[in-house]
Short mmCIF file of C-alpha atoms in Angstrom, two decimals:
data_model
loop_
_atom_site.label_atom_id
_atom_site.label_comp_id
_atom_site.label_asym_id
_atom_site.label_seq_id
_atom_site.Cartn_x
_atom_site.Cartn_y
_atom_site.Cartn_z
CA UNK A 257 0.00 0.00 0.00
CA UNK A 258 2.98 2.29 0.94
CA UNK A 259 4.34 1.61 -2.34
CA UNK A 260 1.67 2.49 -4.51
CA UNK A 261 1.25 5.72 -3.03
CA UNK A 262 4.87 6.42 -3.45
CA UNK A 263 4.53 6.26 -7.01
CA UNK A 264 1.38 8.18 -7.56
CA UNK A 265 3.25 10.67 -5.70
CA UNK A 266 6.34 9.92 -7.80
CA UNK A 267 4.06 10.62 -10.97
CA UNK A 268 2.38 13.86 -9.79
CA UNK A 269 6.11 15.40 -8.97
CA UNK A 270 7.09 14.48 -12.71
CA UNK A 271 3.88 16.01 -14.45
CA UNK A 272 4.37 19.32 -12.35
CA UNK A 273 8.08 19.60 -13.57
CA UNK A 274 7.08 18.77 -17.24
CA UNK A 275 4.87 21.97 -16.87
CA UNK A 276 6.47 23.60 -15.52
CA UNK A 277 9.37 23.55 -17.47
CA UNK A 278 6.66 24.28 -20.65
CA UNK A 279 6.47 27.59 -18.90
CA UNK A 280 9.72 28.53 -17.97
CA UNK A 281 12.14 26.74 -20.56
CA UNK A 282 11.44 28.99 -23.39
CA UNK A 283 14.61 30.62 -25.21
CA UNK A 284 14.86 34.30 -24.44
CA UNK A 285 13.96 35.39 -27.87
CA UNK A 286 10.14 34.95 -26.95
CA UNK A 287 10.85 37.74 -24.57
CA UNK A 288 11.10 40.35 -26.80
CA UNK A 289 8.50 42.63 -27.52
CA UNK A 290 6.04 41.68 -30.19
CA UNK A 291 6.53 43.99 -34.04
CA UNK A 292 3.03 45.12 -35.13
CA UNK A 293 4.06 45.76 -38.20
CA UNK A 294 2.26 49.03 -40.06
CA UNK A 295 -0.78 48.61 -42.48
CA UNK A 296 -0.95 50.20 -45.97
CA UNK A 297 -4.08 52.05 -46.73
CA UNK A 298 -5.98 55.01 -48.43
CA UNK A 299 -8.27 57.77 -47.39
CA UNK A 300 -10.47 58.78 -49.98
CA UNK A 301 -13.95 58.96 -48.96
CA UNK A 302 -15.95 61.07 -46.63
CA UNK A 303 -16.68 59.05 -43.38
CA UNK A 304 -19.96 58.61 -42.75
CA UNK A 305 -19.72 55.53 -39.87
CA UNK A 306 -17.60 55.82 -36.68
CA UNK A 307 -14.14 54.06 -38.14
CA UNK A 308 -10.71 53.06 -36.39
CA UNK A 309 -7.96 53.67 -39.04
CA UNK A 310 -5.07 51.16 -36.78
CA UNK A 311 -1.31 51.97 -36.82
CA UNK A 312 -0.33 52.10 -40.23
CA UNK A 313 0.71 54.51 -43.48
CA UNK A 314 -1.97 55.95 -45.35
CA UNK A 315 -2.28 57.94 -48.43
CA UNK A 316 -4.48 61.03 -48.36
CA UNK A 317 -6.58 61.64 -51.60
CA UNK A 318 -8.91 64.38 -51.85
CA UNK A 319 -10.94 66.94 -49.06
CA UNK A 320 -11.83 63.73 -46.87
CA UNK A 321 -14.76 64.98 -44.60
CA UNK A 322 -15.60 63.64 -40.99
CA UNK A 323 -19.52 63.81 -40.97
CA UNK A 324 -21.71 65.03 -38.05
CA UNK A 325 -22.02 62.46 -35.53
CA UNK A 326 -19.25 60.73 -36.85
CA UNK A 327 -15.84 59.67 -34.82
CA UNK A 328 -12.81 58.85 -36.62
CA UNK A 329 -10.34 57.62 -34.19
CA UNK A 330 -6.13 57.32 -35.68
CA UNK A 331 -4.26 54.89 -33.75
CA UNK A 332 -0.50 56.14 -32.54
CA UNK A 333 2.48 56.29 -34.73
CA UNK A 334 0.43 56.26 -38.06
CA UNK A 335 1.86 58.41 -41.09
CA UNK A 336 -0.73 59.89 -43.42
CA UNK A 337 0.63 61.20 -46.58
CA UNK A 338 -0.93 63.55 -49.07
CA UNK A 339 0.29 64.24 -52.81
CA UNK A 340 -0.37 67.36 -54.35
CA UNK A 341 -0.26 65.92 -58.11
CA UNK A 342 -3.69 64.29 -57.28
CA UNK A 343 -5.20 68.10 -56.10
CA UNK A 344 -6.43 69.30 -53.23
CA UNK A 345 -5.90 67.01 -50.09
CA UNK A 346 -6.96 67.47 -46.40
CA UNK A 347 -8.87 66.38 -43.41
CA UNK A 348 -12.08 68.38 -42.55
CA UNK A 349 -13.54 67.65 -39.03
CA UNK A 350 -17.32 68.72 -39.75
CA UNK A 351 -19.82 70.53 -36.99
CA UNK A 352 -20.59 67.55 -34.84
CA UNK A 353 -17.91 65.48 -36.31
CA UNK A 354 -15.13 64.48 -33.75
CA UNK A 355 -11.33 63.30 -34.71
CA UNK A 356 -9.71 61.10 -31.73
CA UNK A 357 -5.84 61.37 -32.90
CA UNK A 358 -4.27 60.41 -29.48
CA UNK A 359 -0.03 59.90 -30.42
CA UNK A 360 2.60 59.80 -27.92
CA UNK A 361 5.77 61.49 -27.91
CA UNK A 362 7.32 58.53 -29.39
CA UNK A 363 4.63 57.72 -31.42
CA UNK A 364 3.35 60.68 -33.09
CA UNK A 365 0.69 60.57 -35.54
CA UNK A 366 2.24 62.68 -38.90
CA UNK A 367 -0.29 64.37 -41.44
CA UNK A 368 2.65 64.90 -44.36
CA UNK A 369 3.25 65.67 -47.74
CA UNK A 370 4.94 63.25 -50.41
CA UNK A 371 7.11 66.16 -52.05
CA UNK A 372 7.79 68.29 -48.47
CA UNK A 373 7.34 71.52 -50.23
CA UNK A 374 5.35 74.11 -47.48
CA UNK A 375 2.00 74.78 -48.96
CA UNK A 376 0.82 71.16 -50.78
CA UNK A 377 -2.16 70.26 -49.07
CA UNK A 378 -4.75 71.42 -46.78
CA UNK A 379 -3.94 70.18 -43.19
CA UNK A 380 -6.13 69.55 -40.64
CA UNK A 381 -9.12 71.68 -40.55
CA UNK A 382 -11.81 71.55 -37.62
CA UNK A 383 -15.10 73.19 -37.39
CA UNK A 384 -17.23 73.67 -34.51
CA UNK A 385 -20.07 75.77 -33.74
CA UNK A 386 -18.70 77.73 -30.07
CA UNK A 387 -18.89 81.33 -30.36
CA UNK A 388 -17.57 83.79 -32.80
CA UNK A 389 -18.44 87.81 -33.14
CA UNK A 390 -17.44 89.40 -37.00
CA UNK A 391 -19.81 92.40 -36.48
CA UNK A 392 -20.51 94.98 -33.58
CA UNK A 393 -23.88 95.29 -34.65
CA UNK A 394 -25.30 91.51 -35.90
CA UNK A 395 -27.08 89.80 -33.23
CA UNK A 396 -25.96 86.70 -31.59
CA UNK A 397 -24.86 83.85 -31.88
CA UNK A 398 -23.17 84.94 -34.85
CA UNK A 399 -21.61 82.95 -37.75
CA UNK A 400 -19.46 83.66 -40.76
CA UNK A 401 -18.21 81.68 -43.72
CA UNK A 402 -15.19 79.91 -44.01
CA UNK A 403 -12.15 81.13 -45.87
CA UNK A 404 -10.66 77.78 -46.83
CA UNK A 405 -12.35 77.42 -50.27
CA UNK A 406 -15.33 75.04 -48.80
CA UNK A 407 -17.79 77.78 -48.15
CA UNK A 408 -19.20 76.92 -44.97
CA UNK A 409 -21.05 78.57 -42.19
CA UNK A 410 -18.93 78.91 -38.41
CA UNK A 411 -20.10 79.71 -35.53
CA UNK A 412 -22.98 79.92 -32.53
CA UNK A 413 -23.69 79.26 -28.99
CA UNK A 414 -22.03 76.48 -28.03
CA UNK A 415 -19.11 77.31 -25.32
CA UNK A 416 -18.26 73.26 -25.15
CA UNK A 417 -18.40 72.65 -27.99
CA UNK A 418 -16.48 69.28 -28.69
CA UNK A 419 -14.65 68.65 -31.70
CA UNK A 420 -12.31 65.79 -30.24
CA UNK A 421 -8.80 64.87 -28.88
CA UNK A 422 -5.51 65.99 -30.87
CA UNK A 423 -2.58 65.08 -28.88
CA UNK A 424 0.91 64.45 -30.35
CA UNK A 425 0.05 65.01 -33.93
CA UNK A 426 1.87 66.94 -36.08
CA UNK A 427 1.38 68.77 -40.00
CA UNK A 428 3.49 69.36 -42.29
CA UNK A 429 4.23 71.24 -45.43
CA UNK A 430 0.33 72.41 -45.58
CA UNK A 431 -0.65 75.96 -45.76
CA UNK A 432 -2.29 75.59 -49.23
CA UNK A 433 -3.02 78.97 -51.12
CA UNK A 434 -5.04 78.83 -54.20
CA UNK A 435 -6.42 81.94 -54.22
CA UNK A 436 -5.09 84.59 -51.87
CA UNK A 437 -7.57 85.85 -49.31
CA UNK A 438 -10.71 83.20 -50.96
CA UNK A 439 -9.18 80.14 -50.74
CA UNK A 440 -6.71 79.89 -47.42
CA UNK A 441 -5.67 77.09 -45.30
CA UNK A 442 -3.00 76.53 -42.59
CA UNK A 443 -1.27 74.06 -40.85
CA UNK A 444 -4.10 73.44 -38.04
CA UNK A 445 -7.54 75.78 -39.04
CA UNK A 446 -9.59 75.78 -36.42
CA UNK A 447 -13.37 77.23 -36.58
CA UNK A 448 -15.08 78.55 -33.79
CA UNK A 449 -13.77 75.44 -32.08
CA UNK A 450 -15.01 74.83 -28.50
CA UNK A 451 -13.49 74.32 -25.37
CA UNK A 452 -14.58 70.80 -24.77
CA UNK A 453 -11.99 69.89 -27.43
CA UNK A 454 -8.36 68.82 -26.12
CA UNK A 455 -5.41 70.07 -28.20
CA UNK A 456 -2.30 69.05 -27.13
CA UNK A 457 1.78 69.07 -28.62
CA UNK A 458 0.93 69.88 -31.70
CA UNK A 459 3.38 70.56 -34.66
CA UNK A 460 2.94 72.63 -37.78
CA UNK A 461 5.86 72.05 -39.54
CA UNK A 462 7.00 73.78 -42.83
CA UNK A 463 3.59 75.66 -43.92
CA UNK A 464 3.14 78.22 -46.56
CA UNK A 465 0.48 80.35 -44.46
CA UNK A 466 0.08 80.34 -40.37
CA UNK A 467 0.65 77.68 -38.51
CA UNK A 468 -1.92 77.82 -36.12
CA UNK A 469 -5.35 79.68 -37.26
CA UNK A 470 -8.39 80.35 -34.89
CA UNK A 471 -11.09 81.65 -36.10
CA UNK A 472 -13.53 82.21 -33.03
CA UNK A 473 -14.37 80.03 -30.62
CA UNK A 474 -13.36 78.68 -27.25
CA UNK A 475 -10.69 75.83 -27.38
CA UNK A 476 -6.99 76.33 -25.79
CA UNK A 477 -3.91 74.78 -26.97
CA UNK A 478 -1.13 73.37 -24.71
CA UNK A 479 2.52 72.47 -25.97
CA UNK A 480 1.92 73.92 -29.28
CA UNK A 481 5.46 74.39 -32.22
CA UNK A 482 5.09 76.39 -35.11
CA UNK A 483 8.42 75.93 -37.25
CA UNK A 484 9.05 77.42 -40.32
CA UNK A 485 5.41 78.53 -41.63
CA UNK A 486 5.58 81.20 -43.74
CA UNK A 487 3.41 83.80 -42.58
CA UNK A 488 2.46 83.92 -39.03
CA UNK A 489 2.50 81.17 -36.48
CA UNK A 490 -0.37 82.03 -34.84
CA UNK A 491 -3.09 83.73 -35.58
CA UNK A 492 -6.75 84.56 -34.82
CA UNK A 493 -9.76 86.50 -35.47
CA UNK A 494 -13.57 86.47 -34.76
CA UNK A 495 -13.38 87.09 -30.97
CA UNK A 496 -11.34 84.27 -30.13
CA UNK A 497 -11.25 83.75 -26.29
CA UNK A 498 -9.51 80.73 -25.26
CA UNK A 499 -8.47 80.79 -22.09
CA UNK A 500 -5.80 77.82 -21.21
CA UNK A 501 -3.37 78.29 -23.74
CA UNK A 502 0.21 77.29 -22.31
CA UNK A 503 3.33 76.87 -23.22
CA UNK A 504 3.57 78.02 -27.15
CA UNK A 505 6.75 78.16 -29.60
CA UNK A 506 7.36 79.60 -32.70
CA UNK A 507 10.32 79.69 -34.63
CA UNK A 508 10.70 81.61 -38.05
CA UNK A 509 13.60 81.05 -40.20
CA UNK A 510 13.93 81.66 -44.27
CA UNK A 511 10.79 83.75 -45.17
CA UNK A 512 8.06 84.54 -41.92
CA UNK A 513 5.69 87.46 -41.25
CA UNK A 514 4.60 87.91 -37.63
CA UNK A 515 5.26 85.66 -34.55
CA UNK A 516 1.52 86.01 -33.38
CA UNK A 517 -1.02 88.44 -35.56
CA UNK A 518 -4.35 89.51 -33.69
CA UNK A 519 -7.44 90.57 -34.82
CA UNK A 520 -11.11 90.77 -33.87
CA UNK A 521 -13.47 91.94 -36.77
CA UNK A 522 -13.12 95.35 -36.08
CA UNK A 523 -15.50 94.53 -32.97
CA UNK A 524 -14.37 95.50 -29.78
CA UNK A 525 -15.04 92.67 -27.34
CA UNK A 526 -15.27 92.82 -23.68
CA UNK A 527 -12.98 89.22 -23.42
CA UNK A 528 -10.15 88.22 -24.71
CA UNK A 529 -7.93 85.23 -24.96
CA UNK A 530 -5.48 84.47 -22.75
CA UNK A 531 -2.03 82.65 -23.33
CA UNK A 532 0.84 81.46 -20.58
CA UNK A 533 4.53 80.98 -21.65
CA UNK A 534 5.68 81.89 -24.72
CA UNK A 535 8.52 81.85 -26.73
CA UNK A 536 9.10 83.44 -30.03
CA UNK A 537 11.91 83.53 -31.91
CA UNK A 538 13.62 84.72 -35.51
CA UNK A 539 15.88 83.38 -36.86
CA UNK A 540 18.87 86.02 -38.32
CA UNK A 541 18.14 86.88 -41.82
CA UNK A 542 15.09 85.91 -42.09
CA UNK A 543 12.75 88.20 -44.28
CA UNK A 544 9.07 88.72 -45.00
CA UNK A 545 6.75 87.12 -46.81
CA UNK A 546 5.36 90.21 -48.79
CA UNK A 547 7.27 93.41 -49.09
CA UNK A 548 4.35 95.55 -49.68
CA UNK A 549 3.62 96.01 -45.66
CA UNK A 550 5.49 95.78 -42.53
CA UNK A 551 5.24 91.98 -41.04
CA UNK A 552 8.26 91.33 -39.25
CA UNK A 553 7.36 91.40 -35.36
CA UNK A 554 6.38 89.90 -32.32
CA UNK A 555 2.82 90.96 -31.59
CA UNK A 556 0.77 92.74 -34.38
CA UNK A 557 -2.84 94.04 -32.78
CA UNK A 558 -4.61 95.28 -35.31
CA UNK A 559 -8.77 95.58 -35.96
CA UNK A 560 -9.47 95.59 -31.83
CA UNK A 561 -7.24 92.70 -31.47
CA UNK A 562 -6.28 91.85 -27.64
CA UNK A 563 -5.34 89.69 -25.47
CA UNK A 564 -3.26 88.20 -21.76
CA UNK A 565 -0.21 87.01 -22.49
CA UNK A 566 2.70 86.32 -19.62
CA UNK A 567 5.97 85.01 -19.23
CA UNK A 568 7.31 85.44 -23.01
CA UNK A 569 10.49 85.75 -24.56
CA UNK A 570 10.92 87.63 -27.91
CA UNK A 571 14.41 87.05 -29.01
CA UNK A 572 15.75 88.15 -32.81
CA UNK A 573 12.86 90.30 -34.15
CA UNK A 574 15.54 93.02 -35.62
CA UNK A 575 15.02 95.53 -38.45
CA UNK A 576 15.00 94.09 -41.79
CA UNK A 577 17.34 95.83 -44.46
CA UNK A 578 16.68 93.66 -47.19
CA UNK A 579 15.38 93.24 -49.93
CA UNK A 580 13.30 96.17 -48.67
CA UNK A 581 14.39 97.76 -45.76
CA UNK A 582 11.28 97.40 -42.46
CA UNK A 583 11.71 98.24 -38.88
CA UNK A 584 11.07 95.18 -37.11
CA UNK A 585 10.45 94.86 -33.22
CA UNK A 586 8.08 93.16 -30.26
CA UNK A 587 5.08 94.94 -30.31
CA UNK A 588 3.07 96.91 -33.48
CA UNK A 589 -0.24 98.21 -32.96
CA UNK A 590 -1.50 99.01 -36.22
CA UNK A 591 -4.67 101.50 -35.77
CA UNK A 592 -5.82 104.19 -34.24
CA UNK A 593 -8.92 102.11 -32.72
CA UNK A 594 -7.03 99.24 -31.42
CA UNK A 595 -4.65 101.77 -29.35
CA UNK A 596 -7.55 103.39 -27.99
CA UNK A 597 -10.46 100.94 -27.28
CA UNK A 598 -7.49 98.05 -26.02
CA UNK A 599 -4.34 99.37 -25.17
CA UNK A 600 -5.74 102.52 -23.70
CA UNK A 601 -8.11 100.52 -21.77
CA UNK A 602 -6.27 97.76 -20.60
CA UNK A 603 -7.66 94.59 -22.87
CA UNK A 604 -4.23 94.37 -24.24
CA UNK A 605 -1.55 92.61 -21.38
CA UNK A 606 1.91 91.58 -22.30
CA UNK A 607 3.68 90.97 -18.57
CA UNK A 608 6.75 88.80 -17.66
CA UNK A 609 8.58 90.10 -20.93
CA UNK A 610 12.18 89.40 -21.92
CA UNK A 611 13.90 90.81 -24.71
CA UNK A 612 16.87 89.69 -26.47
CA UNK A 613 17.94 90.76 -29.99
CA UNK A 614 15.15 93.18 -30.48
CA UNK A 615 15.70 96.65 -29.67
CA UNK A 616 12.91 98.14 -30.60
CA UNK A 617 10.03 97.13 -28.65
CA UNK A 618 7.16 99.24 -29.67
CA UNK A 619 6.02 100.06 -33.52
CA UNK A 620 3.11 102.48 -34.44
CA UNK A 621 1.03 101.55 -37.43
CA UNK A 622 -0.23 104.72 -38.25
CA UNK A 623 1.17 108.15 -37.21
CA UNK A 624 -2.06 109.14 -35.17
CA UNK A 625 -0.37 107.09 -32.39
CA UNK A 626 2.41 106.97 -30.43
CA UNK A 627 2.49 103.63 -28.87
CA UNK A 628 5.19 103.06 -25.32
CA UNK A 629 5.31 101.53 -22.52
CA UNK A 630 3.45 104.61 -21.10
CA UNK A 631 0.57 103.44 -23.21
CA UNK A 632 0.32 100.30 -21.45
CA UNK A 633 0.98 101.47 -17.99
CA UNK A 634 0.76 98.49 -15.31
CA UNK A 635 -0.14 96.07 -18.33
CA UNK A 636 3.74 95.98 -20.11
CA UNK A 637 6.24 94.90 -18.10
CA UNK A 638 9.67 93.20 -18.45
CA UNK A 639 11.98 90.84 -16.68
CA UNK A 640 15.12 89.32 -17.34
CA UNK A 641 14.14 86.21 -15.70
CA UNK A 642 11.52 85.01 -17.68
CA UNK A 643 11.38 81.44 -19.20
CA UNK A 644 8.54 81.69 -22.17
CA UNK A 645 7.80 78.16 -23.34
CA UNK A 646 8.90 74.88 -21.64
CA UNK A 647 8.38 72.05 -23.72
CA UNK A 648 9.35 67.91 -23.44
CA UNK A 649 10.75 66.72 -26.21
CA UNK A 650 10.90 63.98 -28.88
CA UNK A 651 10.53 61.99 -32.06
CA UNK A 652 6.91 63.74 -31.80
CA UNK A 653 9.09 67.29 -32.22
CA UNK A 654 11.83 65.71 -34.52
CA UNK A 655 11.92 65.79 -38.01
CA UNK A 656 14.43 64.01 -40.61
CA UNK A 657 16.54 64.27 -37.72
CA UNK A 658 15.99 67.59 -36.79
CA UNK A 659 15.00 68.52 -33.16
CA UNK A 660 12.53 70.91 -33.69
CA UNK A 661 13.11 71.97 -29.62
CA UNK A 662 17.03 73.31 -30.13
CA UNK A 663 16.40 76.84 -30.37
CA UNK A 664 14.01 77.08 -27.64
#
């Protein structure tokens, strides 16, 4: 009896080492992480049914719509690639649409161009229906129509609007001009966006217009690079009001207009947007887009234009000798009406200022004004210890081996 239980115990010991040595005897290759490897596809169609496009390279074809209702979702790391020999290419975020592009800083989703020439294709272009004002005397809400050659109506009511997530994505070469002031686009375009839309470390890389573009609306950005577009690298109009902007960075080199260009319609607004560490930077010899007005500096407030901004550093906006010669420097205001109804008032805050390589700081537009620090009593001030921008890096701000971060 004692020897029949010895070897049923004898058996159960040598089926317990057999598995486990299934388990634990396998070579350390099947350690290593698993390769998904990319798939190959094409966007060419308007989506009309919420989609997943997984991790792969895609080939953009045409002004591919996201319908109301609709959720497109781009898994990290994808690459989507336009080609301007087929025409117009971009992605269009309808009212009521919503675009989930979630990268990482290692895995970046990448909106691109096959020939990387600034000005190919469309970018990204969202629309929402938050808030805009483009009249002082139309009632509200308000909308407008589009400049970007599609001819539709922005704007409303809704503060929250949502229009999605965009974090670690980046554009480049976009900034399509077909026909100057009718048919515009930008890097990012974003109209009368709302505030229940997340836009985070963003890149507009290479554009032949601005970089970033609001037109009305509600929705910050945080960790956003404008490199190399060539006109402004941000810009807004239409009462734009967001109000957690942080941590922005623009860097002009070859041909650039303004660092940050500010309108509102001509209507003068009793908010304004409201933006946290900057840093903006030109590169030496750098020139301007279009010789026929001055669009070399900083800030440029013109049209009631305004706006918070703190902790910034300006550094290179010099005078511009040729090919025709401009007087470049940190601030312009270009009216009489903007230096009276927002500088004069206070609507207008630039605080936490540092200065390096631009020694003129103030520009008048128009001789009716004479625009100082004076002007801007308690709302103008400058420090030699401020930081502007302070941005993580990686392959999400790298390009062709570039770090897009090393002037910063």
């Amino acid at each position: 009896m004692k020897t029949t239980n010895l070897l049923k115990m004898k058996k159960v010991l040598f089926a317990i080492a057999i598995t486990t040595s299934i388990f634990t005897g396998c070579s350390s290759d099947d350690d290593d992480p698993i390769v998904k490897a990319p798939v190959q596809g094409e966007i060419s169609a308007n989506y009309t049914t919420n989609t997943v496009l997984a991790y792969g390279n895609y080939t953009l074809k045409g002004m591919v719509k996201i319908s109301s209702g609709v959720t497109l979702t781009i898994e990290a790391g994808s690459t989507i690639t336009a080609d301007k020999t087929d025409g117009e290419d971009g992605l269009v975020v309808l009212n009521g649409g919503k675009l989930i592009a979630i990268g990482t800083a290692d895995e970046p989703i990448v909106l691109t161009e096959k020939s990387k020439v600034g000005g190919s294709w469309a970018g990204i272009i969202m629309y929402g229906d938050a808030p805009i004002v483009n009249s002082a005397t139309a009632p509200t809400p308000q909308t407008a129509t589009s400049e970007d050659g599609l001819g539709l109506p922005y704007g409303g009511s809704n503060l929250t609007h949502n229009g999605g997530t965009l974090k670690y994505v980046r554009v480049e070469y976009a900034g399509q001009v077909i026909t100057t002031n009718s048919k515009e686009h930008n890097g990012f375009s974003f109209y009368s966006v709302g505030s229940g839309t997340v836009l985070e470390n963003l890149v507009s890389y290479r554009g032949n217009d601005d970089g970033f573009e609001f037109y009305g609306g509600t929705v910050s950005g945080k960790n956003l690079i404008s490199y190399a577009n060539s006109d402004d690298s941000f810009d807004w109009q239409d009462g734009w009001r967001g109000q957690e902007n942080t941590n922005w960075f623009a860097y002009q080199t070859g041909i650039a207009n303004y660092g940050v260009e500010v309108e509102s319609k001509s209507v003068n607004n009793t908010f304004w947007p409201k933006v946290t560490n900057m840093t903006l930077k030109r590169a030496a010899g750098t020139t301007t887009e279009a010789q026929s007005e001055i669009q070399l500096d900083a800030f440029q407030f013109k049209a009631e234009g305004n706006g918070d901004f703190s902790n910034i550093v300006i550094d290179g906006y010099n005078s511009q000798t040729t090919p025709t010669a401009f007087t470049g420097g940190a601030v312009q205001i270009r009216d009489l009406n903007t230096f009276n109804n927002q500088v004069l008032t206070g609507k207008i805050k630039l605080t936490n200022v540092k200065l390096n390589n631009t020694p003129t700081i103030f520009i008048s537009g128009v001789s009716t004004i004479n625009v100082s620090a004076t002007s801007f009593g308690a709302n103008w001030s400058v420090s030699a210890t401020a930081t502007g921008a302070a941005i993580t890096g990686g392959k999400w701000a790298t390009v062709d081996g570039v770090n897009l971060l090393a002037n910063l």
